[in-house]
């Protein structure tokens, strides 16, 4: 469950988020749509603990995820909280270039101190689900855009986070792989009750989610 109230974000004089309220139930798959520059990525980064709201004290901003309010956590607490609770699929894949696909995917399990054998098993299963099992030992620059994106999805899912934030996860994928990834999201929700918040320009995906939120000029308008 995610409950957020009064999220504001400004860059200098530019007010990018103008008091966003959002309430997402556990196990919901929610899409966020809206034109370029509306503030979708900014909102996702803040909900995902990767960025902070502006002036949260004055605005009485509150963000609670998995029952914990994280807005006043320090960097160390936040990293731990993120590693345990949140998976992130970015608009651009952000894989580490010097590591192989498999190593990139295993990284969050190392940080979590997970058992190596379990982690490897989970990773192989994800690579198969995402049909990239032939690409385990490729470096990111040896992957196609769509393959790199799927590796990034595997990395987001490896620790089985309760909440997954995805920023245009299918932007780089052909329609078959995009459909498969959408199906995977819904399967995971059905199996593990994971929560998905997905920013997308893909109308097919937006229509099949449980709820579609529309952003415009820094506000959720419907
Ligand atoms: N670091 C920054 N400094 C200044 N302005 C920024 C910064 N990051 C984002 N912005 C501005 O904030 C606004 C919202 O950006 P954001 O990335 O959230 O849009 P978006 O809805 O995700 O758009 P898109 O669909 O193109 O990805 C944009 O006008 C952008 O130029
Ligand atoms: Mg964006």
Tab-separated table of C-alpha atoms and ligand atoms in Angstrom:
chain	number	residue	atom	x	y	z
A	1	UNK	CA	0.000	0.000	0.000
A	2	UNK	CA	1.206	3.455	-0.876
A	3	UNK	CA	-0.297	6.546	0.678
A	4	UNK	CA	1.072	9.916	-0.310
A	5	UNK	CA	-0.227	13.357	0.447
A	6	UNK	CA	0.844	16.797	-0.731
A	7	UNK	CA	3.869	15.954	-2.815
A	8	UNK	CA	5.465	19.103	-4.207
A	9	UNK	CA	8.600	19.335	-6.320
A	10	UNK	CA	10.245	22.425	-7.718
A	11	UNK	CA	13.419	23.012	-9.681
A	12	UNK	CA	14.173	26.670	-9.015
A	13	UNK	CA	11.065	28.541	-10.133
A	14	UNK	CA	9.763	25.575	-12.085
A	15	UNK	CA	7.024	23.827	-10.119
A	16	UNK	CA	6.975	20.291	-11.463
A	17	UNK	CA	4.653	18.651	-8.909
A	18	UNK	CA	1.911	20.824	-7.440
A	19	UNK	CA	0.558	18.852	-4.518
A	20	UNK	CA	0.014	15.273	-5.606
A	21	UNK	CA	-2.112	12.923	-3.500
A	22	UNK	CA	-2.063	9.253	-4.315
A	23	UNK	CA	-3.407	6.108	-2.690
A	24	UNK	CA	-2.549	2.686	-4.082
A	25	UNK	CA	-3.707	-0.582	-2.577
A	26	UNK	CA	-1.536	-3.642	-2.099
A	27	UNK	CA	-1.760	-5.853	-5.166
A	28	UNK	CA	-3.065	-3.105	-7.411
A	29	UNK	CA	-1.606	-2.571	-10.882
A	30	UNK	CA	-1.893	1.150	-11.549
A	31	UNK	CA	-0.812	3.040	-14.637
A	32	UNK	CA	0.166	6.703	-14.776
A	33	UNK	CA	-0.251	8.400	-18.131
A	34	UNK	CA	0.068	11.973	-19.352
A	35	UNK	CA	1.960	14.081	-21.789
A	36	UNK	CA	5.703	14.520	-21.809
A	37	UNK	CA	6.854	16.849	-19.043
A	38	UNK	CA	3.725	16.333	-16.903
A	39	UNK	CA	5.855	15.121	-13.990
A	40	UNK	CA	5.311	11.366	-14.199
A	41	UNK	CA	8.949	10.301	-13.805
A	42	UNK	CA	9.495	12.870	-11.073
A	43	UNK	CA	6.534	11.508	-9.119
A	44	UNK	CA	7.692	7.918	-9.559
A	45	UNK	CA	11.216	8.741	-8.384
A	46	UNK	CA	9.815	10.364	-5.246
A	47	UNK	CA	7.394	7.519	-4.482
A	48	UNK	CA	10.299	5.126	-5.064
A	49	UNK	CA	12.584	6.945	-2.550
A	50	UNK	CA	15.071	7.954	-5.249
A	51	UNK	CA	14.289	11.651	-5.024
A	52	UNK	CA	12.839	13.872	-2.303
A	53	UNK	CA	9.915	16.264	-2.398
A	54	UNK	CA	10.500	19.996	-1.995
A	55	UNK	CA	9.673	21.666	1.308
A	56	UNK	CA	7.992	18.638	2.778
A	57	UNK	CA	7.750	20.217	6.253
A	58	UNK	CA	5.887	23.309	5.065
A	59	UNK	CA	3.558	21.307	2.882
A	60	UNK	CA	3.032	18.643	5.539
A	61	UNK	CA	3.981	16.019	2.947
A	62	UNK	CA	3.487	12.394	3.913
A	63	UNK	CA	4.560	9.274	2.019
A	64	UNK	CA	3.999	5.822	3.441
A	65	UNK	CA	4.991	2.617	1.694
A	66	UNK	CA	4.528	-0.856	3.158
A	67	UNK	CA	3.311	0.788	6.345
A	68	UNK	CA	6.461	2.833	6.833
A	69	UNK	CA	6.878	6.544	6.433
A	70	UNK	CA	10.253	7.092	4.752
A	71	UNK	CA	10.355	10.816	4.228
A	72	UNK	CA	12.616	11.469	7.226
A	73	UNK	CA	14.945	8.514	6.772
A	74	UNK	CA	18.651	9.165	6.262
A	75	UNK	CA	20.513	7.823	3.207
A	76	UNK	CA	21.590	4.621	4.874
A	77	UNK	CA	18.114	3.810	6.155
A	78	UNK	CA	16.663	4.664	2.753
A	79	UNK	CA	19.044	2.345	0.871
A	80	UNK	CA	18.082	-0.529	3.122
A	81	UNK	CA	14.390	0.289	2.876
A	82	UNK	CA	14.624	0.466	-0.924
A	83	UNK	CA	16.567	-2.787	-1.225
A	84	UNK	CA	13.970	-4.621	0.878
A	85	UNK	CA	10.746	-3.111	-0.397
A	86	UNK	CA	11.094	-1.607	-3.840
A	87	UNK	CA	11.953	-2.684	-7.360
A	88	UNK	CA	12.581	-0.034	-9.982
A	89	UNK	CA	12.482	-0.311	-13.761
A	90	UNK	CA	13.768	2.927	-15.215
A	91	UNK	CA	12.877	4.719	-18.412
A	92	UNK	CA	16.438	3.978	-19.564
A	93	UNK	CA	17.720	0.665	-18.308
A	94	UNK	CA	20.652	1.905	-16.180
A	95	UNK	CA	22.487	-1.401	-16.096
A	96	UNK	CA	26.084	-1.235	-14.931
A	97	UNK	CA	28.222	-1.477	-18.091
A	98	UNK	CA	31.141	-3.400	-16.590
A	99	UNK	CA	28.980	-6.253	-15.310
A	100	UNK	CA	27.278	-9.057	-17.251
A	101	UNK	CA	23.495	-9.359	-17.452
A	102	UNK	CA	23.512	-12.032	-14.749
A	103	UNK	CA	25.804	-10.019	-12.470
A	104	UNK	CA	23.585	-6.955	-12.861
A	105	UNK	CA	20.532	-8.986	-11.877
A	106	UNK	CA	22.286	-10.569	-8.882
A	107	UNK	CA	23.511	-7.259	-7.484
A	108	UNK	CA	20.426	-6.506	-5.339
A	109	UNK	CA	20.644	-10.014	-3.822
A	110	UNK	CA	24.272	-9.374	-2.788
A	111	UNK	CA	23.253	-6.119	-1.147
A	112	UNK	CA	20.442	-7.937	0.666
A	113	UNK	CA	22.884	-10.648	1.794
A	114	UNK	CA	20.778	-13.384	0.188
A	115	UNK	CA	21.875	-16.994	-0.142
A	116	UNK	CA	23.890	-17.344	-3.407
A	117	UNK	CA	22.274	-20.581	-4.537
A	118	UNK	CA	18.708	-19.316	-4.017
A	119	UNK	CA	19.569	-16.056	-5.765
A	120	UNK	CA	21.018	-17.871	-8.765
A	121	UNK	CA	17.975	-20.127	-9.045
A	122	UNK	CA	15.646	-17.146	-8.919
A	123	UNK	CA	17.768	-15.322	-11.510
A	124	UNK	CA	17.699	-18.264	-13.944
A	125	UNK	CA	13.920	-18.510	-13.584
A	126	UNK	CA	13.526	-14.797	-14.330
A	127	UNK	CA	15.849	-14.947	-17.336
A	128	UNK	CA	13.683	-17.770	-18.664
A	129	UNK	CA	10.403	-15.967	-17.969
A	130	UNK	CA	11.772	-12.956	-19.814
A	131	UNK	CA	13.295	-15.082	-22.606
A	132	UNK	CA	16.830	-13.779	-22.160
A	133	UNK	CA	18.364	-17.029	-20.863
A	134	UNK	CA	20.723	-16.979	-23.871
A	135	UNK	CA	22.103	-13.616	-22.745
A	136	UNK	CA	23.273	-14.380	-19.200
A	137	UNK	CA	26.908	-13.482	-19.788
A	138	UNK	CA	26.524	-10.580	-22.173
A	139	UNK	CA	27.528	-7.101	-21.080
A	140	UNK	CA	24.885	-4.365	-21.504
A	141	UNK	CA	26.571	-2.995	-24.653
A	142	UNK	CA	26.245	-6.456	-26.195
A	143	UNK	CA	22.467	-6.500	-25.640
A	144	UNK	CA	19.721	-5.040	-27.785
A	145	UNK	CA	17.656	-2.246	-26.229
A	146	UNK	CA	14.776	-4.637	-25.578
A	147	UNK	CA	17.027	-7.282	-24.053
A	148	UNK	CA	18.686	-4.729	-21.784
A	149	UNK	CA	15.247	-3.557	-20.679
A	150	UNK	CA	14.242	-7.123	-19.808
A	151	UNK	CA	17.471	-7.610	-17.848
A	152	UNK	CA	16.566	-4.444	-15.944
A	153	UNK	CA	13.134	-5.919	-15.219
A	154	UNK	CA	14.763	-9.095	-13.865
A	155	UNK	CA	16.970	-6.949	-11.633
A	156	UNK	CA	13.894	-5.109	-10.317
A	157	UNK	CA	12.123	-8.375	-9.505
A	158	UNK	CA	14.973	-10.476	-8.103
A	159	UNK	CA	14.452	-9.575	-4.422
A	160	UNK	CA	10.690	-10.104	-4.749
A	161	UNK	CA	9.898	-6.541	-3.652
A	162	UNK	CA	6.320	-5.875	-2.616
A	163	UNK	CA	6.217	-2.742	-4.751
A	164	UNK	CA	7.538	-2.286	-8.276
A	165	UNK	CA	7.800	1.115	-9.914
A	166	UNK	CA	8.274	1.026	-13.660
A	167	UNK	CA	8.932	4.008	-15.897
A	168	UNK	CA	7.977	3.139	-19.474
A	169	UNK	CA	9.133	-0.458	-19.057
A	170	UNK	CA	7.976	-1.419	-22.539
A	171	UNK	CA	9.185	1.678	-24.375
A	172	UNK	CA	12.024	-0.305	-25.984
A	173	UNK	CA	10.144	-3.520	-26.654
A	174	UNK	CA	8.388	-4.883	-29.728
A	175	UNK	CA	4.707	-5.609	-29.273
A	176	UNK	CA	5.159	-9.315	-28.513
A	177	UNK	CA	7.732	-8.724	-25.795
A	178	UNK	CA	5.703	-5.798	-24.465
A	179	UNK	CA	2.584	-7.984	-24.203
A	180	UNK	CA	4.579	-10.734	-22.500
A	181	UNK	CA	6.013	-8.311	-19.987
A	182	UNK	CA	2.560	-6.941	-19.212
A	183	UNK	CA	1.339	-10.493	-18.683
A	184	UNK	CA	4.285	-11.179	-16.371
A	185	UNK	CA	3.351	-8.151	-14.245
A	186	UNK	CA	-0.220	-9.386	-13.862
A	187	UNK	CA	0.924	-12.958	-13.165
A	188	UNK	CA	3.219	-11.724	-10.416
A	189	UNK	CA	0.438	-9.663	-8.934
A	190	UNK	CA	-1.876	-12.677	-8.972
A	191	UNK	CA	0.749	-14.999	-7.500
A	192	UNK	CA	2.497	-12.780	-4.973
A	193	UNK	CA	0.138	-9.837	-4.551
A	194	UNK	CA	2.893	-7.465	-5.643
A	195	UNK	CA	1.921	-3.857	-6.323
A	196	UNK	CA	2.823	-2.239	-9.653
A	197	UNK	CA	2.914	1.453	-10.466
A	198	UNK	CA	3.686	1.850	-14.141
A	199	UNK	CA	4.266	5.054	-16.073
A	200	UNK	CA	3.447	4.332	-19.675
A	201	UNK	CA	2.690	5.847	-23.045
A	202	UNK	CA	1.390	2.439	-24.161
A	203	UNK	CA	-2.420	2.746	-24.459
A	204	UNK	CA	-2.889	-1.050	-24.494
A	205	UNK	CA	-1.151	-1.367	-21.158
A	206	UNK	CA	-2.920	1.626	-19.620
A	207	UNK	CA	-6.303	0.152	-20.538
A	208	UNK	CA	-5.690	-3.243	-18.942
A	209	UNK	CA	-4.420	-1.953	-15.599
A	210	UNK	CA	-6.758	-1.873	-12.601
A	211	UNK	CA	-6.692	1.903	-12.548
A	212	UNK	CA	-5.366	4.607	-14.830
A	213	UNK	CA	-4.203	7.896	-13.332
A	214	UNK	CA	-3.826	10.848	-15.683
A	215	UNK	CA	-1.218	13.514	-14.916
A	216	UNK	CA	-1.201	17.000	-16.312
A	217	UNK	CA	1.037	19.929	-15.361
A	218	UNK	CA	2.160	18.424	-12.086
A	219	UNK	CA	-1.234	17.238	-10.877
A	220	UNK	CA	-3.223	14.033	-11.084
A	221	UNK	CA	-6.363	15.186	-12.858
A	222	UNK	CA	-8.344	11.930	-12.971
B	1	LIG	N1	16.745	17.872	-12.627
B	1	LIG	C1	15.875	18.705	-13.221
B	1	LIG	N2	16.102	20.036	-13.280
B	1	LIG	C2	15.217	20.877	-13.855
B	1	LIG	N3	14.059	20.486	-14.404
B	1	LIG	C3	13.765	19.182	-14.369
B	1	LIG	C4	14.646	18.214	-13.784
B	1	LIG	N4	14.065	17.003	-13.898
B	1	LIG	C5	12.897	17.189	-14.539
B	1	LIG	N5	12.697	18.505	-14.824
B	1	LIG	C6	11.516	19.074	-15.494
B	1	LIG	O1	10.383	18.636	-14.802
B	1	LIG	C7	9.305	18.405	-15.703
B	1	LIG	C8	8.757	17.018	-15.459
B	1	LIG	O2	9.715	16.054	-15.840
B	1	LIG	P1	9.415	14.509	-15.825
B	1	LIG	O3	10.662	13.811	-16.202
B	1	LIG	O4	8.808	14.144	-14.516
B	1	LIG	O5	8.307	14.385	-16.981
B	1	LIG	P2	7.567	13.099	-17.549
B	1	LIG	O6	6.113	13.289	-17.323
B	1	LIG	O7	8.188	11.873	-17.019
B	1	LIG	O8	7.849	13.220	-19.122
B	1	LIG	P3	8.197	12.090	-20.234
B	1	LIG	O9	6.875	11.476	-20.616
B	1	LIG	O10	8.796	12.879	-21.344
B	1	LIG	O11	9.162	11.109	-19.641
B	1	LIG	C9	9.855	18.616	-17.099
B	1	LIG	O12	9.426	19.865	-17.556
B	1	LIG	C10	11.353	18.587	-16.914
B	1	LIG	O13	11.991	19.428	-17.840
B	2	LIG	MG1	9.415	10.380	-17.866
